[in-house]
């Protein structure tokens, strides 16, 4: 059986979230350990799948790309370690799910002390290449940002890292090559915060992998883009046994119409992010 389905980026995030919670690494952590998630649009629906409810939206995303450029969630810059040179270990906005309950407020340092091989960390990313390497933008003054600390803790404590990532973030060159060009400290002009790019290897889950996990069917991207709210969408061709494809369609249809909270960015006049050199003057589109 064959089918074709369309997913907007937000719908893709929800589909991927449904697959992430079915991964062996996440099931194991869900049953007897910690599932730690960095707040983002890519992990928002994962929390919903784990707990049965959407996370609170006080801090639901940290860095974000909006029409004017790379920006921050609408919270004082001083609350985001790294932006003002504070240690990333002081980051306290992680979502921690244990026994089906969501908690926040723990520092990364305290979380790492509790984590081990039976736990898992879930992090959204900003780029994906054809080899499965992901890239994470670093807008922090501290080299490596929070993800640098997560990678080090993963090697030390033995917990896996899962990277949910939609195909909208697929770039046409290797992430490592792109990272060589993303030199935030040498950037003379930036629309928003100048960022570096950190290549990472881990368990990347795209729409293609999500379809496989959820149904056993095979998905192939055959087109992308759209209009009228479908910008960034992906068109997938799905094939497999009738039961597999029907199950894939069922999961995709459950995700249609998915919505995220509105992104609340800082006003440029009051932000003060040190790596933002955006010349706002006479820019009516900012």
mmCIF file of C-alpha atoms in Angstrom:
data_model
loop_
_atom_site.group_PDB
_atom_site.id
_atom_site.type_symbol
_atom_site.label_atom_id
_atom_site.label_comp_id
_atom_site.label_asym_id
_atom_site.label_seq_id
_atom_site.Cartn_x
_atom_site.Cartn_y
_atom_site.Cartn_z
ATOM 1 C CA UNK A 1 0.000 0.000 0.000
ATOM 2 C CA UNK A 2 1.144 3.539 -0.732
ATOM 3 C CA UNK A 3 0.055 6.915 0.606
ATOM 4 C CA UNK A 4 1.158 10.546 0.511
ATOM 5 C CA UNK A 5 0.831 12.850 3.502
ATOM 6 C CA UNK A 6 1.672 16.487 4.212
ATOM 7 C CA UNK A 7 2.948 17.811 7.525
ATOM 8 C CA UNK A 8 3.561 21.406 8.520
ATOM 9 C CA UNK A 9 6.638 21.957 10.724
ATOM 10 C CA UNK A 10 4.463 22.071 13.843
ATOM 11 C CA UNK A 11 2.589 18.923 12.858
ATOM 12 C CA UNK A 12 5.945 17.243 12.238
ATOM 13 C CA UNK A 13 7.072 18.166 15.745
ATOM 14 C CA UNK A 14 4.012 16.452 17.198
ATOM 15 C CA UNK A 15 4.491 13.326 15.070
ATOM 16 C CA UNK A 16 8.153 13.127 16.032
ATOM 17 C CA UNK A 17 7.220 13.541 19.700
ATOM 18 C CA UNK A 18 4.896 10.552 19.472
ATOM 19 C CA UNK A 19 7.785 8.509 18.111
ATOM 20 C CA UNK A 20 10.331 9.772 20.633
ATOM 21 C CA UNK A 21 8.319 8.474 23.579
ATOM 22 C CA UNK A 22 8.224 5.027 21.937
ATOM 23 C CA UNK A 23 12.014 4.761 21.679
ATOM 24 C CA UNK A 24 13.574 2.110 23.924
ATOM 25 C CA UNK A 25 15.841 4.695 25.543
ATOM 26 C CA UNK A 26 12.917 6.935 26.452
ATOM 27 C CA UNK A 27 10.625 4.094 27.558
ATOM 28 C CA UNK A 28 13.323 2.849 29.921
ATOM 29 C CA UNK A 29 13.861 6.309 31.404
ATOM 30 C CA UNK A 30 10.134 6.888 31.618
ATOM 31 C CA UNK A 31 9.611 3.702 33.624
ATOM 32 C CA UNK A 32 12.359 4.082 36.187
ATOM 33 C CA UNK A 33 14.456 7.159 35.621
ATOM 34 C CA UNK A 34 14.533 10.731 34.408
ATOM 35 C CA UNK A 35 13.552 12.173 31.047
ATOM 36 C CA UNK A 36 15.204 15.594 30.895
ATOM 37 C CA UNK A 37 14.230 17.990 28.123
ATOM 38 C CA UNK A 38 15.618 21.341 27.053
ATOM 39 C CA UNK A 39 12.623 23.690 26.536
ATOM 40 C CA UNK A 40 11.907 24.165 22.822
ATOM 41 C CA UNK A 41 9.252 23.827 20.171
ATOM 42 C CA UNK A 42 10.731 20.397 19.374
ATOM 43 C CA UNK A 43 10.370 19.084 22.939
ATOM 44 C CA UNK A 44 7.072 20.790 23.830
ATOM 45 C CA UNK A 45 4.963 17.950 22.442
ATOM 46 C CA UNK A 46 7.285 15.320 23.955
ATOM 47 C CA UNK A 47 6.341 16.609 27.409
ATOM 48 C CA UNK A 48 2.694 16.469 26.395
ATOM 49 C CA UNK A 49 3.070 12.839 25.303
ATOM 50 C CA UNK A 50 4.905 11.915 28.515
ATOM 51 C CA UNK A 51 2.599 13.629 31.007
ATOM 52 C CA UNK A 52 -0.731 13.925 29.226
ATOM 53 C CA UNK A 53 -0.687 17.704 29.347
ATOM 54 C CA UNK A 54 1.172 20.576 27.741
ATOM 55 C CA UNK A 55 4.003 22.129 29.774
ATOM 56 C CA UNK A 56 3.529 25.556 31.281
ATOM 57 C CA UNK A 57 4.559 28.375 28.989
ATOM 58 C CA UNK A 58 6.536 30.584 31.375
ATOM 59 C CA UNK A 59 9.701 29.415 29.603
ATOM 60 C CA UNK A 60 8.771 27.067 26.761
ATOM 61 C CA UNK A 61 11.499 28.056 24.310
ATOM 62 C CA UNK A 62 14.886 29.727 24.798
ATOM 63 C CA UNK A 63 16.531 30.847 21.569
ATOM 64 C CA UNK A 64 14.253 31.223 18.570
ATOM 65 C CA UNK A 65 14.333 32.253 14.919
ATOM 66 C CA UNK A 66 11.602 34.803 14.185
ATOM 67 C CA UNK A 67 11.070 36.960 11.070
ATOM 68 C CA UNK A 68 13.462 39.668 12.243
ATOM 69 C CA UNK A 69 16.236 37.173 13.039
ATOM 70 C CA UNK A 70 17.756 35.113 15.866
ATOM 71 C CA UNK A 71 16.169 36.196 19.125
ATOM 72 C CA UNK A 72 15.389 35.237 22.726
ATOM 73 C CA UNK A 73 12.266 34.185 24.545
ATOM 74 C CA UNK A 74 10.665 37.115 26.370
ATOM 75 C CA UNK A 75 12.479 36.803 29.678
ATOM 76 C CA UNK A 76 15.207 39.053 31.064
ATOM 77 C CA UNK A 77 18.567 38.165 29.535
ATOM 78 C CA UNK A 78 19.982 37.754 33.024
ATOM 79 C CA UNK A 79 17.751 34.705 33.514
ATOM 80 C CA UNK A 80 19.513 32.827 30.733
ATOM 81 C CA UNK A 81 22.952 31.581 31.856
ATOM 82 C CA UNK A 82 25.579 32.028 29.186
ATOM 83 C CA UNK A 83 24.069 35.153 27.687
ATOM 84 C CA UNK A 84 25.659 37.270 30.383
ATOM 85 C CA UNK A 85 28.658 35.005 30.857
ATOM 86 C CA UNK A 86 27.060 32.994 33.681
ATOM 87 C CA UNK A 87 27.888 29.267 33.806
ATOM 88 C CA UNK A 88 25.486 27.099 31.749
ATOM 89 C CA UNK A 89 25.320 24.762 34.771
ATOM 90 C CA UNK A 90 23.079 27.397 36.369
ATOM 91 C CA UNK A 91 20.389 26.954 33.702
ATOM 92 C CA UNK A 92 17.182 26.168 35.666
ATOM 93 C CA UNK A 93 14.515 25.920 32.975
ATOM 94 C CA UNK A 94 14.928 22.251 31.984
ATOM 95 C CA UNK A 95 11.819 20.085 31.994
ATOM 96 C CA UNK A 96 12.332 16.969 34.127
ATOM 97 C CA UNK A 97 9.785 14.160 33.880
ATOM 98 C CA UNK A 98 9.828 11.461 36.539
ATOM 99 C CA UNK A 99 7.013 8.987 37.192
ATOM 100 C CA UNK A 100 4.800 10.945 34.793
ATOM 101 C CA UNK A 101 5.164 14.207 36.692
ATOM 102 C CA UNK A 102 6.830 17.337 35.324
ATOM 103 C CA UNK A 103 9.107 19.494 37.458
ATOM 104 C CA UNK A 104 11.252 22.543 36.695
ATOM 105 C CA UNK A 105 13.634 24.768 38.600
ATOM 106 C CA UNK A 106 16.564 22.384 39.056
ATOM 107 C CA UNK A 107 19.922 23.561 37.777
ATOM 108 C CA UNK A 108 21.694 21.530 35.119
ATOM 109 C CA UNK A 109 24.403 20.795 37.675
ATOM 110 C CA UNK A 110 21.884 19.252 40.080
ATOM 111 C CA UNK A 111 20.205 17.315 37.273
ATOM 112 C CA UNK A 112 23.474 15.817 36.050
ATOM 113 C CA UNK A 113 24.281 14.618 39.553
ATOM 114 C CA UNK A 114 21.089 12.529 39.467
ATOM 115 C CA UNK A 115 21.432 11.160 35.932
ATOM 116 C CA UNK A 116 22.903 7.847 34.836
ATOM 117 C CA UNK A 117 22.720 5.275 32.008
ATOM 118 C CA UNK A 118 19.014 4.630 32.647
ATOM 119 C CA UNK A 119 18.052 8.250 32.013
ATOM 120 C CA UNK A 120 17.774 10.250 28.780
ATOM 121 C CA UNK A 121 18.204 13.855 27.628
ATOM 122 C CA UNK A 122 16.072 15.264 24.794
ATOM 123 C CA UNK A 123 17.204 18.369 22.909
ATOM 124 C CA UNK A 124 15.871 20.193 19.855
ATOM 125 C CA UNK A 125 18.389 21.269 17.221
ATOM 126 C CA UNK A 126 18.790 23.852 14.464
ATOM 127 C CA UNK A 127 20.335 21.944 11.576
ATOM 128 C CA UNK A 128 20.481 18.428 10.144
ATOM 129 C CA UNK A 129 22.587 17.033 7.328
ATOM 130 C CA UNK A 130 22.156 13.980 5.109
ATOM 131 C CA UNK A 131 24.538 11.961 7.292
ATOM 132 C CA UNK A 132 22.404 12.398 10.408
ATOM 133 C CA UNK A 133 24.696 14.902 12.111
ATOM 134 C CA UNK A 134 22.780 17.685 13.825
ATOM 135 C CA UNK A 135 23.877 21.227 14.539
ATOM 136 C CA UNK A 136 22.934 23.396 17.505
ATOM 137 C CA UNK A 137 23.206 27.171 17.406
ATOM 138 C CA UNK A 138 25.235 28.679 20.246
ATOM 139 C CA UNK A 139 24.419 32.295 21.043
ATOM 140 C CA UNK A 140 26.117 32.214 24.431
ATOM 141 C CA UNK A 141 29.254 34.014 25.521
ATOM 142 C CA UNK A 142 30.275 30.737 27.139
ATOM 143 C CA UNK A 143 31.789 28.367 24.580
ATOM 144 C CA UNK A 144 29.544 25.372 23.925
ATOM 145 C CA UNK A 145 26.571 26.760 25.833
ATOM 146 C CA UNK A 146 24.304 24.365 27.725
ATOM 147 C CA UNK A 147 24.596 21.626 25.089
ATOM 148 C CA UNK A 148 28.352 21.533 25.590
ATOM 149 C CA UNK A 149 27.756 20.681 29.241
ATOM 150 C CA UNK A 150 25.136 18.094 28.292
ATOM 151 C CA UNK A 151 27.500 16.342 25.883
ATOM 152 C CA UNK A 152 30.216 16.215 28.526
ATOM 153 C CA UNK A 153 27.804 14.877 31.143
ATOM 154 C CA UNK A 154 26.512 12.257 28.700
ATOM 155 C CA UNK A 155 30.026 10.930 28.173
ATOM 156 C CA UNK A 156 30.700 10.972 31.908
ATOM 157 C CA UNK A 157 27.401 9.538 33.180
ATOM 158 C CA UNK A 158 26.431 7.316 30.241
ATOM 159 C CA UNK A 159 22.951 8.630 29.412
ATOM 160 C CA UNK A 160 21.872 8.883 25.737
ATOM 161 C CA UNK A 161 20.811 12.088 23.981
ATOM 162 C CA UNK A 162 17.830 12.166 21.621
ATOM 163 C CA UNK A 163 17.553 14.905 19.000
ATOM 164 C CA UNK A 164 14.018 15.384 17.588
ATOM 165 C CA UNK A 165 14.429 17.293 14.310
ATOM 166 C CA UNK A 166 12.064 18.002 11.431
ATOM 167 C CA UNK A 167 13.233 17.836 7.833
ATOM 168 C CA UNK A 168 12.609 21.589 7.566
ATOM 169 C CA UNK A 169 16.041 21.890 9.220
ATOM 170 C CA UNK A 170 17.880 19.822 6.617
ATOM 171 C CA UNK A 171 20.799 21.791 5.148
ATOM 172 C CA UNK A 172 22.530 20.961 1.830
ATOM 173 C CA UNK A 173 26.071 20.638 3.209
ATOM 174 C CA UNK A 174 27.636 18.701 6.114
ATOM 175 C CA UNK A 175 26.959 20.328 9.475
ATOM 176 C CA UNK A 176 30.682 20.246 10.239
ATOM 177 C CA UNK A 177 31.348 22.333 7.133
ATOM 178 C CA UNK A 178 28.605 24.798 8.069
ATOM 179 C CA UNK A 179 30.027 25.067 11.586
ATOM 180 C CA UNK A 180 33.344 26.296 10.192
ATOM 181 C CA UNK A 181 31.542 29.286 8.667
ATOM 182 C CA UNK A 182 29.390 30.113 11.699
ATOM 183 C CA UNK A 183 31.918 32.201 13.598
ATOM 184 C CA UNK A 184 29.907 34.314 15.991
ATOM 185 C CA UNK A 185 32.882 36.210 17.367
ATOM 186 C CA UNK A 186 33.933 37.307 13.865
ATOM 187 C CA UNK A 187 30.468 38.333 12.707
ATOM 188 C CA UNK A 188 30.266 42.015 11.706
ATOM 189 C CA UNK A 189 26.511 42.060 11.053
ATOM 190 C CA UNK A 190 23.736 39.801 12.273
ATOM 191 C CA UNK A 191 19.962 39.894 12.163
ATOM 192 C CA UNK A 192 19.676 39.340 15.893
ATOM 193 C CA UNK A 193 22.132 37.298 17.931
ATOM 194 C CA UNK A 194 25.268 36.107 16.153
ATOM 195 C CA UNK A 195 25.574 32.355 16.681
ATOM 196 C CA UNK A 196 28.108 29.594 16.395
ATOM 197 C CA UNK A 197 27.081 26.116 15.293
ATOM 198 C CA UNK A 198 28.037 23.005 17.262
ATOM 199 C CA UNK A 199 27.947 19.652 15.394
ATOM 200 C CA UNK A 200 26.551 16.790 17.486
ATOM 201 C CA UNK A 201 26.064 13.076 16.991
ATOM 202 C CA UNK A 202 23.228 11.321 18.750
ATOM 203 C CA UNK A 203 19.854 9.713 18.168
ATOM 204 C CA UNK A 204 18.279 12.009 15.557
ATOM 205 C CA UNK A 205 14.560 11.448 14.961
ATOM 206 C CA UNK A 206 13.017 12.954 11.818
ATOM 207 C CA UNK A 207 9.575 12.439 10.300
ATOM 208 C CA UNK A 208 11.028 9.528 8.319
ATOM 209 C CA UNK A 209 12.308 7.801 11.456
ATOM 210 C CA UNK A 210 9.082 8.644 13.284
ATOM 211 C CA UNK A 211 6.958 6.864 10.680
ATOM 212 C CA UNK A 212 9.213 3.818 10.958
ATOM 213 C CA UNK A 213 9.038 3.760 14.763
ATOM 214 C CA UNK A 214 5.288 4.271 14.950
ATOM 215 C CA UNK A 215 4.133 2.012 12.133
ATOM 216 C CA UNK A 216 6.946 0.012 10.567
ATOM 217 C CA UNK A 217 6.198 1.662 7.219
ATOM 218 C CA UNK A 218 8.825 3.407 5.078
ATOM 219 C CA UNK A 219 8.580 7.153 4.458
ATOM 220 C CA UNK A 220 10.366 9.076 1.704
ATOM 221 C CA UNK A 221 10.415 12.895 1.461
ATOM 222 C CA UNK A 222 9.319 13.840 -2.058
ATOM 223 C CA UNK A 223 8.684 17.592 -1.777
ATOM 224 C CA UNK A 224 8.834 20.482 0.658
ATOM 225 C CA UNK A 225 7.477 23.989 1.139
ATOM 226 C CA UNK A 226 4.053 25.544 0.906
ATOM 227 C CA UNK A 227 1.908 28.644 1.327
ATOM 228 C CA UNK A 228 -0.959 29.873 3.455
ATOM 229 C CA UNK A 229 0.468 28.527 6.705
ATOM 230 C CA UNK A 230 2.121 25.499 5.109
ATOM 231 C CA UNK A 231 5.525 27.172 4.707
ATOM 232 C CA UNK A 232 8.284 24.704 5.514
ATOM 233 C CA UNK A 233 6.017 21.691 5.115
ATOM 234 C CA UNK A 234 7.175 18.269 3.995
ATOM 235 C CA UNK A 235 5.368 15.897 1.626
ATOM 236 C CA UNK A 236 6.051 12.247 2.433
ATOM 237 C CA UNK A 237 5.430 9.156 0.324
ATOM 238 C CA UNK A 238 4.667 6.214 2.614
ATOM 239 C CA UNK A 239 4.740 2.562 1.601
ATOM 240 C CA UNK A 240 4.412 -0.773 3.362
ATOM 241 C CA UNK A 241 1.867 -3.396 4.244
ATOM 242 C CA UNK A 242 -1.710 -2.139 4.408
ATOM 243 C CA UNK A 243 -1.758 -2.356 8.199
ATOM 244 C CA UNK A 244 1.512 -0.422 8.457
ATOM 245 C CA UNK A 245 0.495 2.382 6.103
ATOM 246 C CA UNK A 246 -2.944 2.647 7.669
ATOM 247 C CA UNK A 247 -1.316 2.985 11.076
ATOM 248 C CA UNK A 248 1.044 5.657 9.751
ATOM 249 C CA UNK A 249 -1.897 7.610 8.330
ATOM 250 C CA UNK A 250 -3.676 7.336 11.671
ATOM 251 C CA UNK A 251 -0.727 8.860 13.517
ATOM 252 C CA UNK A 252 -0.300 11.623 10.929
ATOM 253 C CA UNK A 253 -3.980 12.520 11.136
ATOM 254 C CA UNK A 254 -3.715 12.756 14.929
ATOM 255 C CA UNK A 255 -1.126 15.501 14.392
ATOM 256 C CA UNK A 256 -2.998 17.593 11.821
ATOM 257 C CA UNK A 257 -3.835 21.050 13.099
ATOM 258 C CA UNK A 258 -1.246 20.953 15.894
ATOM 259 C CA UNK A 259 -0.445 24.368 17.344
ATOM 260 C CA UNK A 260 2.334 25.750 19.522
ATOM 261 C CA UNK A 261 2.130 28.721 21.908
ATOM 262 C CA UNK A 262 2.979 32.084 20.423
ATOM 263 C CA UNK A 263 6.665 32.939 20.464
ATOM 264 C CA UNK A 264 7.210 35.855 22.833
ATOM 265 C CA UNK A 265 10.441 37.570 21.913
ATOM 266 C CA UNK A 266 12.266 40.322 23.707
ATOM 267 C CA UNK A 267 11.922 43.895 22.507
ATOM 268 C CA UNK A 268 15.189 44.992 20.968
ATOM 269 C CA UNK A 269 15.186 48.250 22.931
ATOM 270 C CA UNK A 270 15.377 46.456 26.284
ATOM 271 C CA UNK A 271 17.162 43.207 25.443
ATOM 272 C CA UNK A 272 20.845 43.840 25.974
ATOM 273 C CA UNK A 273 21.999 40.442 24.682
ATOM 274 C CA UNK A 274 25.791 40.867 24.309
ATOM 275 C CA UNK A 275 26.105 39.039 20.977
ATOM 276 C CA UNK A 276 23.282 40.962 19.318
ATOM 277 C CA UNK A 277 24.601 43.735 17.087
ATOM 278 C CA UNK A 278 21.433 44.165 15.079
ATOM 279 C CA UNK A 279 21.328 47.723 13.653
ATOM 280 C CA UNK A 280 17.619 48.396 14.191
ATOM 281 C CA UNK A 281 17.609 52.006 13.104
ATOM 282 C CA UNK A 282 15.559 52.666 9.972
ATOM 283 C CA UNK A 283 14.535 48.991 9.716
ATOM 284 C CA UNK A 284 10.715 49.095 9.578
ATOM 285 C CA UNK A 285 10.521 45.291 9.242
ATOM 286 C CA UNK A 286 12.261 44.753 12.626
#
